[in-house]
Short mmCIF file of C-alpha atoms in Angstrom, two decimals:
data_model
loop_
_atom_site.label_atom_id
_atom_site.label_comp_id
_atom_site.label_asym_id
_atom_site.label_seq_id
_atom_site.Cartn_x
_atom_site.Cartn_y
_atom_site.Cartn_z
CA UNK A 1 -6.04 -8.91 17.96
CA UNK A 2 -2.50 -7.87 17.00
CA UNK A 3 -2.04 -5.23 14.34
CA UNK A 4 -1.39 -6.50 10.81
CA UNK A 5 0.97 -4.51 8.60
CA UNK A 6 0.61 -4.92 4.84
CA UNK A 7 3.00 -3.49 2.24
CA UNK A 8 1.37 -2.87 -1.12
CA UNK A 9 4.32 -3.07 -3.50
CA UNK A 10 5.30 -3.32 -7.14
CA UNK A 11 8.23 -1.57 -8.77
CA UNK A 12 6.09 -0.86 -11.83
CA UNK A 13 4.04 2.30 -11.67
CA UNK A 14 0.44 2.61 -12.80
CA UNK A 15 -0.72 -0.73 -11.40
CA UNK A 16 -3.16 0.77 -8.84
CA UNK A 17 -1.04 0.45 -5.70
CA UNK A 18 -2.36 3.72 -4.30
CA UNK A 19 -5.92 2.92 -5.33
CA UNK A 20 -5.67 -0.46 -3.61
CA UNK A 21 -4.41 1.13 -0.38
CA UNK A 22 -7.18 3.73 -0.49
CA UNK A 23 -9.91 1.18 -1.23
CA UNK A 24 -8.79 -1.22 1.50
CA UNK A 25 -8.37 1.61 3.98
CA UNK A 26 -11.87 2.88 3.30
CA UNK A 27 -13.47 -0.57 3.42
CA UNK A 28 -11.68 -1.81 6.52
CA UNK A 29 -12.42 1.37 8.46
CA UNK A 30 -15.96 2.13 7.28
CA UNK A 31 -17.48 -1.29 6.53
CA UNK A 32 -15.69 -3.32 9.21
CA UNK A 33 -15.01 -0.53 11.73
CA UNK A 34 -11.34 -1.41 11.99
CA UNK A 35 -8.84 1.26 12.98
CA UNK A 36 -6.56 1.72 9.97
CA UNK A 37 -3.36 3.68 9.40
CA UNK A 38 -2.36 4.29 5.79
CA UNK A 39 1.32 5.14 5.35
CA UNK A 40 2.45 6.99 2.24
CA UNK A 41 6.09 6.11 1.64
CA UNK A 42 6.01 6.96 -2.07
CA UNK A 43 7.74 10.25 -2.98
CA UNK A 44 5.07 10.80 -5.63
CA UNK A 45 2.72 11.23 -2.63
CA UNK A 46 -0.34 10.15 -4.61
CA UNK A 47 -2.06 8.68 -1.55
CA UNK A 48 -1.55 11.93 0.35
CA UNK A 49 -2.91 13.91 -2.60
CA UNK A 50 -6.02 11.72 -2.69
CA UNK A 51 -6.74 11.31 1.01
CA UNK A 52 -5.08 14.33 2.63
CA UNK A 53 -4.75 18.08 2.14
CA UNK A 54 -1.45 18.57 0.32
CA UNK A 55 -1.77 22.36 0.29
CA UNK A 56 -2.18 22.43 4.06
CA UNK A 57 0.83 20.14 4.53
CA UNK A 58 3.08 22.26 2.32
CA UNK A 59 1.89 25.74 3.34
CA UNK A 60 2.08 24.95 7.06
CA UNK A 61 5.30 22.94 6.71
CA UNK A 62 3.74 20.00 8.52
CA UNK A 63 5.87 17.02 9.45
CA UNK A 64 5.62 14.02 7.13
CA UNK A 65 7.13 10.61 6.49
CA UNK A 66 10.35 12.37 5.46
CA UNK A 67 10.79 13.43 9.08
CA UNK A 68 10.04 9.91 10.28
CA UNK A 69 12.55 8.32 7.90
CA UNK A 70 15.20 10.86 8.95
CA UNK A 71 14.48 9.92 12.59
CA UNK A 72 13.34 13.45 13.35
CA UNK A 73 9.72 12.64 14.26
CA UNK A 74 7.58 9.77 15.46
CA UNK A 75 4.71 8.50 13.34
CA UNK A 76 2.27 9.65 16.03
CA UNK A 77 3.48 13.22 15.50
CA UNK A 78 2.62 13.27 11.80
CA UNK A 79 -0.61 11.24 11.61
CA UNK A 80 -3.63 13.01 10.11
CA UNK A 81 -7.17 11.80 10.90
CA UNK A 82 -9.11 11.34 7.64
CA UNK A 83 -12.45 10.11 8.96
CA UNK A 84 -13.72 7.77 11.67
CA UNK A 85 -11.18 4.92 12.12
CA UNK A 86 -9.06 6.03 9.16
CA UNK A 87 -5.70 7.81 9.49
CA UNK A 88 -2.89 8.88 7.17
CA UNK A 89 0.86 9.27 7.63
CA UNK A 90 1.47 11.69 4.74
CA UNK A 91 4.33 12.19 2.30
CA UNK A 92 5.54 14.96 0.01
CA UNK A 93 8.00 15.10 -2.86
CA UNK A 94 10.73 15.81 -0.29
CA UNK A 95 10.70 12.09 0.44
CA UNK A 96 12.57 11.56 -2.83
CA UNK A 97 15.70 13.01 -1.18
CA UNK A 98 15.45 10.79 1.88
CA UNK A 99 16.86 7.62 0.31
CA UNK A 100 20.12 9.45 -0.43
CA UNK A 101 20.21 10.93 3.07
CA UNK A 102 19.78 7.60 4.86
CA UNK A 103 21.99 5.46 2.64
CA UNK A 104 24.77 5.49 5.25
CA UNK A 105 22.47 5.46 8.28
CA UNK A 106 22.83 2.78 10.94
CA UNK A 107 20.24 0.01 10.48
CA UNK A 108 18.88 1.92 7.51
CA UNK A 109 16.56 -0.92 6.44
CA UNK A 110 14.81 -0.91 9.82
CA UNK A 111 13.98 2.78 10.28
CA UNK A 112 10.28 2.34 9.50
CA UNK A 113 10.00 -0.85 11.56
CA UNK A 114 11.46 0.92 14.60
CA UNK A 115 9.08 3.84 14.10
CA UNK A 116 6.08 1.51 13.87
CA UNK A 117 6.98 -0.65 16.86
CA UNK A 118 5.91 1.97 19.38
CA UNK A 119 2.40 2.44 18.01
CA UNK A 120 1.23 -0.83 16.44
CA UNK A 121 -1.10 -1.43 19.38
CA UNK A 122 -3.06 1.65 18.37
CA UNK A 123 -4.30 0.20 15.06
CA UNK A 124 -5.87 -2.96 13.66
CA UNK A 125 -4.27 -2.56 10.23
CA UNK A 126 -1.36 -0.60 8.79
CA UNK A 127 -1.34 -0.30 4.98
CA UNK A 128 1.88 0.95 3.36
CA UNK A 129 1.79 2.50 -0.11
CA UNK A 130 5.24 1.73 -1.56
CA UNK A 131 7.08 3.64 -4.30
CA UNK A 132 7.49 2.11 -7.78
CA UNK A 133 11.05 1.02 -7.05
CA UNK A 134 13.06 -1.60 -5.16
CA UNK A 135 15.06 0.99 -3.21
CA UNK A 136 15.48 1.66 0.50
CA UNK A 137 11.97 2.99 1.02
CA UNK A 138 10.42 -0.20 -0.34
CA UNK A 139 12.90 -2.33 1.60
CA UNK A 140 11.91 -0.45 4.77
CA UNK A 141 8.25 -1.15 4.07
CA UNK A 142 8.89 -4.86 3.50
CA UNK A 143 11.09 -5.06 6.59
CA UNK A 144 8.28 -3.60 8.71
CA UNK A 145 5.43 -5.71 7.30
CA UNK A 146 3.72 -9.00 8.05
CA UNK A 147 2.53 -9.43 4.46
CA UNK A 148 3.16 -7.99 1.02
CA UNK A 149 0.32 -7.59 -1.47
CA UNK A 150 1.36 -7.19 -5.11
CA UNK A 151 -1.01 -5.29 -7.43
CA UNK A 152 -0.37 -6.13 -11.06
CA UNK A 153 -2.13 -4.74 -14.10
CA UNK A 154 -3.73 -7.18 -16.52
CA UNK A 155 -1.35 -6.50 -19.40
CA UNK A 156 1.78 -8.26 -20.60
CA UNK A 157 4.15 -5.37 -19.82
CA UNK A 158 3.14 -5.57 -16.17
CA UNK A 159 4.83 -8.98 -15.96
CA UNK A 160 8.19 -7.53 -16.97
CA UNK A 161 10.43 -7.03 -13.97
CA UNK A 162 8.10 -8.89 -11.62
CA UNK A 163 10.86 -11.40 -10.88
CA UNK A 164 13.07 -8.55 -9.66
CA UNK A 165 10.44 -7.58 -7.09
CA UNK A 166 10.14 -11.20 -6.01
CA UNK A 167 13.93 -11.30 -5.62
CA UNK A 168 13.79 -8.22 -3.40
CA UNK A 169 11.08 -9.80 -1.27
CA UNK A 170 13.13 -13.01 -0.99
CA UNK A 171 16.22 -11.05 0.06
CA UNK A 172 14.26 -9.23 2.77
CA UNK A 173 12.80 -12.53 3.95
CA UNK A 174 16.22 -14.19 4.20
CA UNK A 175 18.23 -11.30 5.61
CA UNK A 176 15.94 -8.92 7.50
CA UNK A 177 12.34 -10.02 8.07
CA UNK A 178 11.92 -13.78 8.25
CA UNK A 179 8.25 -13.33 9.19
CA UNK A 180 7.34 -11.54 5.94
CA UNK A 181 4.85 -13.48 3.81
CA UNK A 182 3.67 -12.85 0.26
CA UNK A 183 -0.10 -12.65 0.57
CA UNK A 184 -0.58 -12.79 -3.20
CA UNK A 185 -1.56 -10.78 -6.25
CA UNK A 186 -4.46 -8.45 -6.93
CA UNK A 187 -4.88 -8.15 -10.69
CA UNK A 188 -6.14 -4.68 -11.50
CA UNK A 189 -7.85 -2.99 -14.44
CA UNK A 190 -8.92 -6.26 -16.05
CA UNK A 191 -10.87 -6.13 -19.32
CA UNK A 192 -12.58 -8.62 -21.61
CA UNK A 193 -9.65 -8.75 -24.01
CA UNK A 194 -7.33 -11.54 -25.06
CA UNK A 195 -4.37 -9.65 -23.59
CA UNK A 196 -6.03 -9.40 -20.20
CA UNK A 197 -7.00 -13.08 -20.29
CA UNK A 198 -3.52 -14.15 -21.41
CA UNK A 199 -1.89 -12.10 -18.64
CA UNK A 200 -4.15 -13.69 -16.04
CA UNK A 201 -3.19 -17.13 -17.29
CA UNK A 202 0.51 -16.24 -17.00
CA UNK A 203 0.06 -14.99 -13.43
CA UNK A 204 -1.80 -18.17 -12.50
CA UNK A 205 1.37 -20.13 -13.29
CA UNK A 206 3.04 -18.45 -10.30
CA UNK A 207 2.92 -20.18 -6.93
CA UNK A 208 1.53 -17.05 -5.25
CA UNK A 209 -2.28 -16.88 -5.38
CA UNK A 210 -4.44 -14.38 -7.22
CA UNK A 211 -6.55 -12.94 -4.41
CA UNK A 212 -8.80 -10.78 -6.54
CA UNK A 213 -9.31 -9.45 -10.05
CA UNK A 214 -10.50 -5.84 -10.26
CA UNK A 215 -12.37 -4.89 -13.46
CA UNK A 216 -11.46 -1.59 -15.09
CA UNK A 217 -14.06 1.02 -14.14
CA UNK A 218 -14.28 4.81 -14.20
CA UNK A 219 -16.24 4.59 -10.95
CA UNK A 220 -13.00 3.78 -9.10
CA UNK A 221 -11.53 7.21 -9.82
CA UNK A 222 -14.92 8.86 -9.26
CA UNK A 223 -15.07 7.27 -5.81
CA UNK A 224 -11.55 8.47 -5.03
CA UNK A 225 -12.54 12.05 -5.84
CA UNK A 226 -15.57 11.61 -3.56
CA UNK A 227 -13.26 10.33 -0.78
CA UNK A 228 -14.98 6.99 -0.39
CA UNK A 229 -14.62 3.39 -1.50
CA UNK A 230 -15.97 2.35 -4.87
CA UNK A 231 -18.36 -0.02 -3.09
CA UNK A 232 -19.76 2.82 -0.98
CA UNK A 233 -19.96 5.04 -4.07
CA UNK A 234 -21.85 2.42 -6.09
CA UNK A 235 -22.76 -0.85 -4.39
CA UNK A 236 -23.56 -2.44 -7.77
CA UNK A 237 -20.19 -1.68 -9.34
CA UNK A 238 -18.14 -4.85 -10.09
CA UNK A 239 -14.82 -3.19 -9.17
CA UNK A 240 -16.25 -2.05 -5.85
CA UNK A 241 -17.56 -5.54 -5.12
CA UNK A 242 -14.16 -7.04 -6.00
CA UNK A 243 -12.36 -4.71 -3.60
CA UNK A 244 -14.93 -5.54 -0.91
CA UNK A 245 -14.18 -9.26 -1.32
CA UNK A 246 -10.46 -8.51 -1.10
CA UNK A 247 -11.03 -6.62 2.15
CA UNK A 248 -12.98 -9.62 3.48
CA UNK A 249 -9.95 -11.80 2.81
CA UNK A 250 -7.78 -9.30 4.63
CA UNK A 251 -10.10 -9.47 7.62
CA UNK A 252 -9.62 -13.24 7.45
CA UNK A 253 -5.88 -12.83 8.05
CA UNK A 254 -6.73 -11.48 11.51
CA UNK A 255 -8.36 -14.73 12.53
#
């Protein structure tokens, strides 16, 4: 089967983008035995901090996504094996300078796509953790992807600015990547409150589907510390089960 590349994007921070990438990466690789590459293209480097060894990367001056985006390294050169079937292309805070450095680069929106083209046959899934912005790094991720998955927190403020992200996606679809599809929303950190329920109802008015709702749970962060999926950490946890069902739907996209 061809590799599927998924950008996990939302310009709002704190909506569980990184958690969603980590959960899907763990589930696809460990439960379904798919070969998965997680790409950290967020200068905050949260995914790298969770899944990789940031001290080792910094102390040993290892190559990262900054080098890839500056066309100094291939992705193969920077990939770190995390566990069986699961790999990470890491980032550091240095990535925050890259957008300024590539703003005048030739085909600047397609740097990541070009870097991925040579190694897509090596993986079943590529999951891209996007920064909380609509800048060049996010545009590169969208330009290189087959689908975009939009995590959104179950609170009213999370809806603010969502149209701007949708505009960015539409611009990429019309001008750069006509094959890009919006897979849908994953509503995160849901609670049994009126605000959470009202937010869900607002999202349902959109023409993009809600693929999953993830209940708020402390077990999600506990599982991240333990370097495993929430489902593996606690098979009875509702959030873990919800992420498992989301991963099943992602497997369905392969068919």
